[in-house]
Amino acid sequence: MKEGFRQSMAWLHTWSGLLVGWVLFMVFAAGTASYFKDEITFWMKPELHAPAARAQVPQVQAAEGAVAYLQKHGAGSPRWFINLPAERQPSTDVLYLAAPGDKSRRRFDRVSLDPATGEALTAARVTRGGEFFYRLHFDLHYMPALWARWIVGFCAMFMLVAIFSGIVTHKRIFKDFFTFRPKKGQRSWLDAHNVTAVLALPYHLMITYTGLVTLMFMYMPWAPQVAYKDRGGEQAFFSEVFPGGGRDQVKASGNKAPLAPIAPMMAQASAHWNGAAVGRITVHQPNDANAIVSLTRAEGPQLSYDKPSMLFNGTTGALIGAFGDVPKPAAETRGVLYGLHIARFGDPLLRALFFLSGIAGCLMVATGLLLWAVKERQKFAKTLNQGGRIGFGLRLVDGLNLGAIAGLPVAMAAFFWANRLLPVGIAERGDAEIRWFFIVWGAAAVLGLLRPTLRMWQAQLAAGALLFALLPVLNAFTGPAPLSVSLRAGPSAVAGFDLVAIALGLGLAGSVWIVERKRRKSMAMRQQAEKKQSASPQQQELQQPSPALAASGQGS
């Protein structure tokens, strides 16, 4: 290589980060929020914040109530999914196909139930809550899921290349970690990029690699396809690697049979797991002679995402088998890597550490994008000082940076405001909240592309700061647990959400102050350049040597 290995790695680091940086920023931001997706969903249902709505009941009672509700409202659904109450989720959530014969709306409806009564929490507003951010960070919402996951996987691979090439490029990477030089222009941006990158470097490597592992069978399906070509294909592979799963293909016999009581099955499963609770119930072909009930152990401190499960005959209640108690090494490795990525095993303090590391990842990507623009703008310094314009490429990057880095926080805050301000009873309410998210983000992106100026940076960052900082005030007026109450008597999830919103608002406000300082410095430099250009001809003549002196060489 003509430029040398390190210089080639610097080039690779720059372009592998820039080309996908805007998508990566969104993935990091949405994925970071997902560490507390249950708490976000709980905050977005203020009807559940009252103490009476948070009363704990035995899991068996909650399960029996959910089965009774589904017998009444989802008897024709081919599958029932029941998520039982837990510390982070006070309600029982059920999913079922409400209209299995209507191909125009073949999607599962989600309903939150009161664990004590088994009745739908009709007062609780419909919302996607934190699940929206979780799905957004790999499904991208408005496109086919398969395309979205390929796009995200492509970006994650670029991210992995950027991380390793960045490590090679910065030979003083750990020394630079302790160096920050403010008010130094490009040098300050580079220092900020280095600090946020090295601060959580193990996390960045882990989260990027494990993100690829979560979808490894989609990105690299060839080995199972070849190995199981004559043994039933990929479905046989998944049945062997993940025994107890893959029961979606259970066929209905057409003979009706009542569903066996769920309580004895739960008791048997809990005893088998040494007292661990059941977390999820899946019923395949309910009220059919071929019905199967799958019980999955509740989440705990185990690293692995894959949880043990037990299968029962749905009509007799007889045990079919227990699976996942001693997983195979390869499956356990994949499960641990998957579990590290989503961090469901962690207590609130550990998930808070993951959250801060995710924020560092957002800042790393943002400072990298801004650093490229700062370096590129120096090439146009003379043109700008003379009143010229920057090139189209730099202007486009400036607009995309503005829409992604400043516009996304505004859209996320707007999502929470829409949750509290939209009428509770409107149709497709969850989708309406999401539409407002994209409307606001789209408007911010368009404005950023039209006017990628420091003033626009200030306006969007200030809007995000206000919207986040005022969320606790909005909560106080639209819910029964304002911050003054939740700090003393709970719920702690609501207090935590409000405090984090204030912290994010203050952080964005600090960014507004930084942009204002940069804007004033830029104006001062421009005014100084204009003064030099507007100097009178007499002053310029006095500053130049006379033609005679110049010709004789005495003026040098």
Coordinates of C-alpha atoms in Angstrom, one line a residue:
M1 CA 0.0 0.0 0.0
K2 CA 1.4 3.4 -1.0
E3 CA 0.2 5.2 2.1
G4 CA 1.2 2.5 4.6
F5 CA -0.9 0.2 6.6
R6 CA -2.0 2.6 9.4
Q7 CA -3.0 5.3 6.9
S8 CA -5.0 2.8 5.0
M9 CA -6.8 1.8 8.2
A10 CA -7.5 5.4 8.9
W11 CA -9.2 5.7 5.5
L12 CA -11.1 2.5 6.1
H13 CA -12.2 3.8 9.6
T14 CA -13.4 7.1 8.2
W15 CA -15.5 5.7 5.4
S16 CA -16.9 2.6 7.1
G17 CA -18.2 4.8 9.8
L18 CA -19.5 7.7 7.7
L19 CA -21.4 5.7 5.1
V20 CA -23.7 4.0 7.7
G21 CA -23.3 6.4 10.6
W22 CA -26.8 7.9 10.5
V23 CA -28.4 4.4 10.6
L24 CA -26.0 3.4 13.4
F25 CA -26.9 6.4 15.4
M26 CA -30.6 5.5 15.3
V27 CA -29.8 1.8 16.0
F28 CA -27.7 2.8 19.0
A29 CA -30.3 5.3 20.4
A30 CA -33.3 2.9 20.0
G31 CA -31.4 -0.1 21.2
T32 CA -30.1 1.8 24.3
A33 CA -33.7 2.8 25.2
S34 CA -34.7 -0.9 24.9
Y35 CA -32.7 -1.8 28.0
F36 CA -35.6 -0.3 29.9
K37 CA -38.4 -1.1 27.4
D38 CA -40.7 -2.5 30.1
E39 CA -40.3 0.6 32.3
I40 CA -40.9 2.8 29.2
T41 CA -44.1 0.9 28.5
F42 CA -45.2 1.2 32.1
W43 CA -44.6 5.0 32.1
M44 CA -46.7 5.2 28.9
K45 CA -49.7 3.5 30.7
P46 CA -50.4 6.0 33.5
E47 CA -53.6 4.2 34.4
L48 CA -51.4 1.5 35.9
H49 CA -49.5 3.8 38.2
A50 CA -52.1 3.9 41.0
P51 CA -51.3 1.6 43.9
A52 CA -54.4 -0.5 43.4
A53 CA -53.4 -1.3 39.8
R54 CA -50.0 -2.6 41.0
A55 CA -51.3 -5.1 43.6
Q56 CA -49.5 -8.5 43.2
V57 CA -51.5 -11.7 42.9
P58 CA -50.4 -15.4 42.6
Q59 CA -49.2 -16.3 39.2
V60 CA -51.6 -19.2 38.9
Q61 CA -54.5 -16.8 39.5
A62 CA -53.2 -14.5 36.7
A63 CA -52.7 -17.4 34.4
E64 CA -56.2 -18.8 35.0
G65 CA -57.7 -15.4 34.4
A66 CA -55.8 -15.0 31.2
V67 CA -57.0 -18.4 29.9
A68 CA -60.6 -17.6 30.8
Y69 CA -60.3 -14.3 28.9
L70 CA -58.9 -16.0 25.8
Q71 CA -61.5 -18.7 25.9
K72 CA -64.1 -15.9 25.6
H73 CA -62.4 -13.6 23.1
G74 CA -59.8 -15.7 21.3
A75 CA -61.3 -19.2 21.0
G76 CA -60.7 -19.4 17.3
S77 CA -57.1 -18.3 17.4
P78 CA -54.5 -21.0 16.5
R79 CA -52.2 -19.8 19.2
W80 CA -52.3 -18.0 22.5
F81 CA -49.4 -16.2 24.1
I82 CA -49.6 -15.3 27.7
N83 CA -46.9 -13.2 29.4
L84 CA -47.4 -13.4 33.2
P85 CA -46.9 -10.5 35.6
A86 CA -43.3 -9.8 36.8
E87 CA -41.4 -7.2 38.7
R88 CA -41.0 -5.1 35.6
Q89 CA -44.4 -5.8 34.2
P90 CA -47.4 -5.5 36.6
S91 CA -50.1 -6.6 34.1
T92 CA -50.8 -9.9 32.3
D93 CA -50.3 -9.4 28.5
V94 CA -52.0 -11.8 26.1
L95 CA -51.6 -12.0 22.3
Y96 CA -54.1 -13.8 20.1
L97 CA -55.5 -13.7 16.5
A98 CA -58.8 -11.9 17.0
A99 CA -60.1 -12.7 13.4
P100 CA -58.3 -15.8 12.2
G101 CA -60.6 -16.1 9.1
D102 CA -60.1 -12.5 8.0
K103 CA -56.9 -12.4 5.8
S104 CA -57.1 -8.6 5.7
R105 CA -56.1 -8.3 9.4
R106 CA -54.2 -11.5 10.2
R107 CA -52.1 -10.0 13.0
F108 CA -52.1 -10.7 16.7
D109 CA -53.9 -8.4 19.0
R110 CA -52.2 -7.5 22.3
V111 CA -54.4 -7.0 25.4
S112 CA -53.3 -6.1 28.9
L113 CA -55.3 -7.8 31.7
D114 CA -55.8 -7.2 35.3
P115 CA -54.0 -10.1 37.0
A116 CA -56.5 -10.2 39.9
T117 CA -59.7 -10.3 37.8
G118 CA -58.6 -11.5 34.4
E119 CA -60.5 -8.7 32.8
A120 CA -59.1 -6.3 30.1
L121 CA -57.7 -3.1 31.5
T122 CA -60.0 -1.0 29.3
A123 CA -58.9 2.1 31.0
A124 CA -55.3 1.6 30.1
R125 CA -54.4 3.2 26.8
V126 CA -53.2 1.2 23.9
T127 CA -49.5 1.8 23.2
R128 CA -46.5 0.0 21.7
G129 CA -44.4 1.6 24.4
G130 CA -40.8 0.5 24.7
E131 CA -41.4 -2.4 22.4
F132 CA -41.5 0.2 19.5
F133 CA -37.9 1.2 20.2
Y134 CA -36.8 -2.4 20.6
R135 CA -38.3 -3.4 17.2
L136 CA -37.1 -0.1 15.6
H137 CA -33.5 -0.9 16.2
F138 CA -33.5 -3.9 14.0
D139 CA -36.9 -3.9 12.0
L140 CA -36.8 -0.1 11.1
H141 CA -40.6 -0.2 11.2
Y142 CA -41.7 1.1 7.7
M143 CA -40.2 -1.7 5.6
P144 CA -40.3 -5.5 5.3
A145 CA -38.6 -7.0 8.3
L146 CA -36.3 -9.1 6.2
W147 CA -34.9 -6.1 4.3
A148 CA -34.6 -4.1 7.5
R149 CA -32.6 -6.9 9.2
W150 CA -30.2 -7.2 6.3
I151 CA -29.7 -3.4 6.3
V152 CA -29.0 -3.4 10.0
G153 CA -26.7 -6.4 9.7
F154 CA -24.8 -4.7 6.9
C155 CA -24.4 -1.6 9.0
A156 CA -23.3 -3.6 12.1
M157 CA -20.6 -5.3 10.0
F158 CA -19.4 -1.8 8.9
M159 CA -19.4 -0.8 12.6
L160 CA -17.3 -3.8 13.5
V161 CA -14.8 -2.9 10.7
A162 CA -14.8 0.7 12.0
I163 CA -14.0 -0.4 15.5
F164 CA -11.1 -2.6 14.6
S165 CA -9.7 -0.1 12.1
G166 CA -10.0 2.6 14.7
I167 CA -8.0 0.6 17.2
V168 CA -5.3 0.1 14.7
T169 CA -5.3 3.7 13.6
H170 CA -4.9 5.3 17.0
K171 CA -1.6 4.0 18.3
R172 CA -1.9 6.2 21.4
I173 CA -5.6 5.3 21.9
F174 CA -5.4 4.7 25.7
K175 CA -3.2 7.7 26.3
D176 CA -5.5 9.9 24.3
F177 CA -8.4 8.6 26.5
F178 CA -7.1 10.9 29.3
T179 CA -6.7 13.9 26.9
F180 CA -9.3 16.4 26.1
R181 CA -8.5 19.8 24.7
P182 CA -11.5 22.1 24.6
K183 CA -11.9 25.0 22.2
K184 CA -9.4 23.5 19.8
G185 CA -11.8 22.9 16.9
Q186 CA -11.0 19.7 15.0
R187 CA -8.7 18.5 17.8
S188 CA -11.5 18.8 20.4
W189 CA -13.9 16.7 18.2
L190 CA -11.2 14.1 17.8
D191 CA -10.6 14.0 21.6
A192 CA -14.3 13.6 22.2
H193 CA -14.6 10.8 19.7
N194 CA -11.6 9.0 21.3
V195 CA -12.9 9.4 24.8
T196 CA -16.4 8.1 24.1
A197 CA -15.0 5.2 21.9
V198 CA -12.4 4.0 24.5
L199 CA -14.6 4.6 27.5
A200 CA -16.9 1.8 26.5
L201 CA -14.7 0.0 24.0
P202 CA -15.5 -3.5 25.4
Y203 CA -19.2 -2.7 25.2
H204 CA -19.0 -1.4 21.7
L205 CA -17.2 -4.6 20.5
M206 CA -19.7 -6.8 22.5
I207 CA -22.9 -5.1 21.4
T208 CA -21.9 -5.0 17.7
Y209 CA -20.7 -8.6 17.5
T210 CA -23.6 -10.0 19.5
G211 CA -26.0 -8.0 17.4
L212 CA -24.8 -10.0 14.4
V213 CA -25.0 -13.2 16.4
T214 CA -28.7 -12.6 17.2
L215 CA -29.5 -13.0 13.4
M216 CA -26.7 -15.3 12.5
F217 CA -29.0 -17.9 11.0
M218 CA -30.5 -15.4 8.6
Y219 CA -27.1 -14.0 7.6
M220 CA -25.4 -17.4 7.3
P221 CA -28.0 -20.1 6.6
W222 CA -25.9 -22.2 4.3
A223 CA -24.4 -24.7 6.8
P224 CA -27.8 -25.8 8.2
Q225 CA -29.3 -25.9 4.6
V226 CA -26.5 -28.2 3.4
A227 CA -26.2 -30.4 6.5
Y228 CA -30.0 -30.9 6.8
K229 CA -30.8 -31.0 3.1
D230 CA -32.0 -34.6 3.3
R231 CA -33.2 -34.4 6.9
G232 CA -36.1 -32.0 6.8
G233 CA -34.3 -28.7 6.0
E234 CA -33.8 -25.8 8.3
Q235 CA -36.9 -26.6 10.4
A236 CA -35.3 -29.9 11.4
F237 CA -32.1 -28.1 12.3
F238 CA -34.0 -25.7 14.6
S239 CA -36.0 -28.5 16.2
E240 CA -32.7 -30.3 17.0
V241 CA -30.8 -27.3 18.2
F242 CA -33.7 -25.7 20.1
P243 CA -35.8 -28.6 21.3
G244 CA -39.1 -27.7 22.7
G245 CA -39.5 -24.7 20.4
G246 CA -40.7 -24.5 16.8
R247 CA -44.2 -25.7 17.7
D248 CA -45.9 -23.2 15.4
Q249 CA -46.5 -26.0 12.9
V250 CA -48.8 -28.0 15.2
K251 CA -51.7 -29.0 13.0
A252 CA -55.3 -29.0 14.3
S253 CA -57.0 -32.3 14.2
G254 CA -60.5 -30.8 13.8
N255 CA -61.8 -32.7 16.8
K256 CA -62.8 -30.4 19.7
A257 CA -61.5 -31.1 23.2
P258 CA -61.5 -29.0 26.3
L259 CA -58.2 -27.5 27.5
A260 CA -56.8 -29.1 30.6
P261 CA -56.4 -27.0 33.8
I262 CA -53.3 -24.8 33.7
A263 CA -52.5 -24.8 37.4
P264 CA -51.2 -28.4 37.7
M265 CA -49.0 -27.9 34.7
M266 CA -47.5 -24.7 36.3
A267 CA -47.0 -26.4 39.6
Q268 CA -45.1 -29.3 37.9
A269 CA -42.9 -26.9 35.9
S270 CA -42.1 -24.8 38.9
A271 CA -41.1 -27.9 40.9
H272 CA -38.9 -29.1 38.1
W273 CA -37.1 -25.7 38.0
N274 CA -36.5 -25.8 41.7
G275 CA -39.1 -23.2 42.5
A276 CA -38.5 -20.9 39.6
A277 CA -41.6 -19.2 38.3
V278 CA -43.3 -19.6 34.9
G279 CA -42.8 -16.5 32.8
R280 CA -44.6 -17.3 29.6
I281 CA -47.4 -19.7 28.5
T282 CA -48.0 -20.6 24.8
V283 CA -51.0 -22.7 23.8
H284 CA -50.9 -24.2 20.3
Q285 CA -54.3 -25.1 18.8
P286 CA -56.3 -24.5 22.0
N287 CA -59.5 -26.5 22.4
D288 CA -58.3 -29.1 19.8
A289 CA -57.4 -32.7 20.4
N290 CA -53.8 -31.9 19.3
A291 CA -53.4 -28.9 21.7
I292 CA -50.0 -28.4 23.2
V293 CA -49.1 -26.2 26.1
S294 CA -45.6 -24.8 26.4
L295 CA -44.4 -23.3 29.7
T296 CA -41.2 -21.2 29.7
R297 CA -39.3 -20.3 32.8
A298 CA -39.4 -16.7 34.0
E299 CA -36.3 -14.5 33.4
G300 CA -33.7 -14.5 36.1
P301 CA -30.0 -13.8 36.6
Q302 CA -28.9 -16.3 34.0
L303 CA -26.9 -14.9 31.1
S304 CA -28.5 -17.0 28.4
Y305 CA -31.4 -15.7 26.5
D306 CA -32.7 -19.3 25.9
K307 CA -34.9 -20.4 28.9
P308 CA -35.8 -24.0 29.8
S309 CA -39.3 -25.0 28.8
M310 CA -41.7 -27.9 29.3
L311 CA -44.4 -29.2 27.0
F312 CA -47.7 -30.7 28.1
N313 CA -50.5 -32.4 26.3
G314 CA -53.2 -29.6 26.1
T315 CA -56.1 -32.0 26.7
T316 CA -54.8 -34.4 29.3
G317 CA -52.2 -32.2 31.0
A318 CA -49.6 -35.0 30.7
L319 CA -46.0 -34.0 30.4
I320 CA -44.5 -34.5 27.0
G321 CA -41.0 -33.4 27.8
A322 CA -38.6 -30.9 29.5
F323 CA -36.2 -29.1 27.2
G324 CA -33.2 -26.8 27.7
D325 CA -32.2 -27.8 31.2
V326 CA -28.8 -28.8 30.0
P327 CA -28.3 -27.1 26.6
K328 CA -25.7 -28.2 24.2
P329 CA -22.4 -26.1 24.2
A330 CA -23.0 -24.4 20.8
A331 CA -26.6 -23.5 21.7
E332 CA -25.6 -22.3 25.1
T333 CA -22.8 -20.1 23.6
R334 CA -25.3 -18.5 21.2
G335 CA -27.8 -18.1 24.0
V336 CA -25.3 -16.3 26.2
L337 CA -24.2 -14.0 23.4
Y338 CA -27.9 -13.2 22.6
G339 CA -28.5 -12.6 26.4
L340 CA -25.5 -10.2 26.6
H341 CA -27.0 -8.2 23.7
I342 CA -30.4 -7.6 25.3
A343 CA -29.2 -7.6 29.0
R344 CA -32.5 -9.0 30.3
F345 CA -30.6 -10.8 33.0
G346 CA -29.3 -7.6 34.7
D347 CA -30.6 -5.8 37.7
P348 CA -31.5 -2.1 37.4
L349 CA -28.0 -1.0 38.3
L350 CA -26.3 -3.2 35.7
R351 CA -28.8 -2.2 33.0
A352 CA -28.1 1.4 33.9
L353 CA -24.5 0.7 33.2
F354 CA -25.4 -0.8 29.8
F355 CA -27.6 2.3 29.2
L356 CA -24.7 4.7 29.9
S357 CA -22.5 2.6 27.6
G358 CA -25.1 2.9 24.9
I359 CA -25.2 6.6 25.4
A360 CA -21.4 6.6 24.9
G361 CA -22.0 4.7 21.7
C362 CA -24.4 7.3 20.5
L363 CA -21.9 10.1 21.3
M364 CA -19.1 8.1 19.6
V365 CA -21.1 7.8 16.4
A366 CA -22.2 11.4 16.5
T367 CA -18.8 12.9 17.2
G368 CA -17.4 10.7 14.4
L369 CA -19.9 12.1 11.9
L370 CA -19.3 15.7 13.0
L371 CA -15.5 15.2 13.0
W372 CA -15.7 14.3 9.3
A373 CA -17.7 17.4 8.5
V374 CA -15.3 19.7 10.5
K375 CA -12.3 18.3 8.7
E376 CA -14.0 18.6 5.3
R377 CA -15.1 22.2 6.1
Q378 CA -11.5 23.2 6.5
K379 CA -11.0 22.6 2.8
F380 CA -13.6 25.3 2.2
A381 CA -12.3 27.8 4.8
K382 CA -10.9 30.2 2.3
T383 CA -14.0 30.0 0.1
L384 CA -16.3 30.6 3.1
N385 CA -14.2 33.6 4.3
Q386 CA -14.7 35.2 0.9
G387 CA -18.4 34.7 1.0
G388 CA -18.5 31.5 -1.1
R389 CA -20.5 28.3 -0.5
I390 CA -19.5 24.8 0.5
G391 CA -19.8 21.8 -1.8
F392 CA -22.9 19.8 -2.2
G393 CA -21.5 16.7 -0.5
L394 CA -20.5 18.5 2.7
R395 CA -23.9 20.3 2.7
L396 CA -25.7 17.0 2.4
V397 CA -23.7 15.5 5.2
D398 CA -24.4 18.5 7.4
G399 CA -28.1 18.1 6.7
L400 CA -28.1 14.4 7.5
N401 CA -26.1 15.0 10.6
L402 CA -28.6 17.6 11.8
G403 CA -31.6 15.4 11.1
A404 CA -30.1 12.3 12.7
I405 CA -28.2 13.7 15.7
A406 CA -30.5 16.6 16.6
G407 CA -33.7 15.5 15.1
L408 CA -34.0 11.9 16.5
P409 CA -34.1 13.1 20.2
V410 CA -36.9 15.5 19.3
A411 CA -38.8 12.7 17.6
M412 CA -38.3 10.3 20.6
A413 CA -39.5 13.0 23.0
A414 CA -42.5 13.7 20.7
F415 CA -43.4 10.0 20.9
F416 CA -43.8 10.3 24.7
W417 CA -45.8 13.6 24.4
A418 CA -48.1 12.0 21.8
N419 CA -48.7 9.1 24.2
R420 CA -50.1 11.4 26.9
L421 CA -51.9 14.0 24.6
L422 CA -53.7 11.8 22.1
P423 CA -57.2 10.8 23.1
V424 CA -57.2 7.5 24.9
G425 CA -60.1 5.9 22.9
I426 CA -59.0 6.6 19.4
A427 CA -58.7 3.7 16.9
E428 CA -55.2 2.4 16.2
R429 CA -53.8 4.5 19.0
G430 CA -50.5 2.7 19.2
D431 CA -49.9 3.3 15.4
A432 CA -50.9 7.0 15.9
E433 CA -48.1 7.5 18.4
I434 CA -45.6 6.0 16.1
R435 CA -46.8 8.2 13.2
W436 CA -46.1 11.2 15.3
F437 CA -42.6 10.0 15.9
F438 CA -41.9 9.7 12.2
I439 CA -43.8 12.9 11.4
V440 CA -41.6 14.9 13.8
W441 CA -38.4 13.2 12.8
G442 CA -39.2 13.7 9.1
A443 CA -39.9 17.4 9.6
A444 CA -36.6 17.8 11.5
A445 CA -34.7 16.0 8.8
V446 CA -36.2 18.1 6.0
L447 CA -35.5 21.3 7.9
G448 CA -32.0 20.1 8.5
L449 CA -31.4 19.4 4.8
L450 CA -32.9 22.8 3.8
R451 CA -31.0 24.9 6.4
P452 CA -28.0 23.0 7.8
T453 CA -26.9 26.0 9.9
L454 CA -25.8 26.5 13.5
R455 CA -29.1 28.3 14.2
M456 CA -31.0 25.2 13.1
W457 CA -28.8 23.0 15.3
Q458 CA -29.6 25.3 18.2
A459 CA -33.3 25.2 17.4
Q460 CA -33.6 21.4 17.2
L461 CA -31.4 20.7 20.2
A462 CA -33.4 23.3 22.2
A463 CA -36.7 21.7 21.1
G464 CA -35.4 18.3 22.3
A465 CA -34.1 19.7 25.6
L466 CA -37.5 21.4 26.3
L467 CA -39.6 18.3 25.3
F468 CA -37.5 16.0 27.5
A469 CA -37.1 18.3 30.5
L470 CA -40.9 19.0 30.6
L471 CA -41.9 15.3 30.4
P472 CA -42.1 15.1 34.3
V473 CA -44.4 18.1 34.2
L474 CA -46.5 16.4 31.6
N475 CA -46.6 13.3 33.7
A476 CA -47.7 15.3 36.7
F477 CA -50.7 16.7 34.8
T478 CA -51.7 13.5 33.0
G479 CA -51.0 10.7 35.6
P480 CA -51.5 9.8 39.2
A481 CA -47.8 9.5 40.1
P482 CA -45.9 12.9 39.7
L483 CA -42.2 12.9 40.5
S484 CA -42.9 14.3 44.0
V485 CA -45.0 11.2 44.7
S486 CA -43.1 8.5 42.8
L487 CA -39.8 9.4 44.6
R488 CA -41.4 8.8 48.0
A489 CA -44.0 6.0 47.4
G490 CA -43.3 4.7 43.9
P491 CA -43.6 3.4 41.4
S492 CA -39.8 3.6 41.0
A493 CA -40.0 3.0 37.3
V494 CA -41.9 6.2 36.8
A495 CA -39.5 8.2 39.1
G496 CA -36.6 6.7 37.1
F497 CA -38.1 7.6 33.8
D498 CA -38.8 11.2 34.9
L499 CA -35.2 11.7 36.3
V500 CA -33.6 10.3 33.1
A501 CA -35.8 12.6 31.0
I502 CA -34.6 15.6 33.0
A503 CA -31.0 14.4 32.6
L504 CA -31.4 14.1 28.9
G505 CA -33.0 17.5 28.7
L506 CA -30.0 19.0 30.6
G507 CA -27.6 17.2 28.3
L508 CA -29.3 18.6 25.2
A509 CA -29.4 22.1 26.8
G510 CA -25.7 21.9 27.3
S511 CA -25.3 21.0 23.6
V512 CA -27.2 24.2 22.8
W513 CA -24.7 26.2 24.8
I514 CA -21.8 24.6 23.0
V515 CA -23.3 25.4 19.6
E516 CA -24.0 29.0 20.6
R517 CA -20.3 29.4 21.7
K518 CA -19.2 27.9 18.3
R519 CA -21.6 30.2 16.4
R520 CA -20.3 33.3 18.1
K521 CA -16.7 32.3 17.4
S522 CA -17.6 31.6 13.8
M523 CA -19.3 35.1 13.5
A524 CA -16.2 36.8 15.0
M525 CA -13.9 35.1 12.5
R526 CA -16.2 36.0 9.6
Q527 CA -16.4 39.6 10.7
Q528 CA -12.6 39.8 11.0
A529 CA -12.2 38.4 7.5
E530 CA -14.8 40.9 6.2
K531 CA -12.8 43.8 7.8
K532 CA -9.7 42.7 6.0
Q533 CA -11.5 42.5 2.7
S534 CA -13.1 45.9 3.1
A535 CA -9.9 47.8 3.9
S536 CA -9.7 51.0 1.9
P537 CA -7.5 51.1 -1.2
Q538 CA -5.3 53.8 0.5
Q539 CA -4.6 51.5 3.4
Q540 CA -3.8 48.6 1.0
E541 CA -1.5 50.9 -1.0
L542 CA 0.4 52.0 2.2
Q543 CA 0.8 48.3 3.2
Q544 CA 2.4 47.4 -0.2
P545 CA 6.0 48.4 -1.3
S546 CA 6.2 50.9 -4.2
P547 CA 6.8 49.6 -7.7
A548 CA 10.2 51.1 -7.8
L549 CA 11.3 49.5 -4.6
A550 CA 9.8 46.2 -5.6
A551 CA 11.6 46.3 -9.0
S552 CA 15.0 47.2 -7.3
G553 CA 14.5 44.4 -4.7
Q554 CA 14.8 46.9 -1.8
G555 CA 11.3 46.4 -0.7
S556 CA 11.8 42.8 0.4

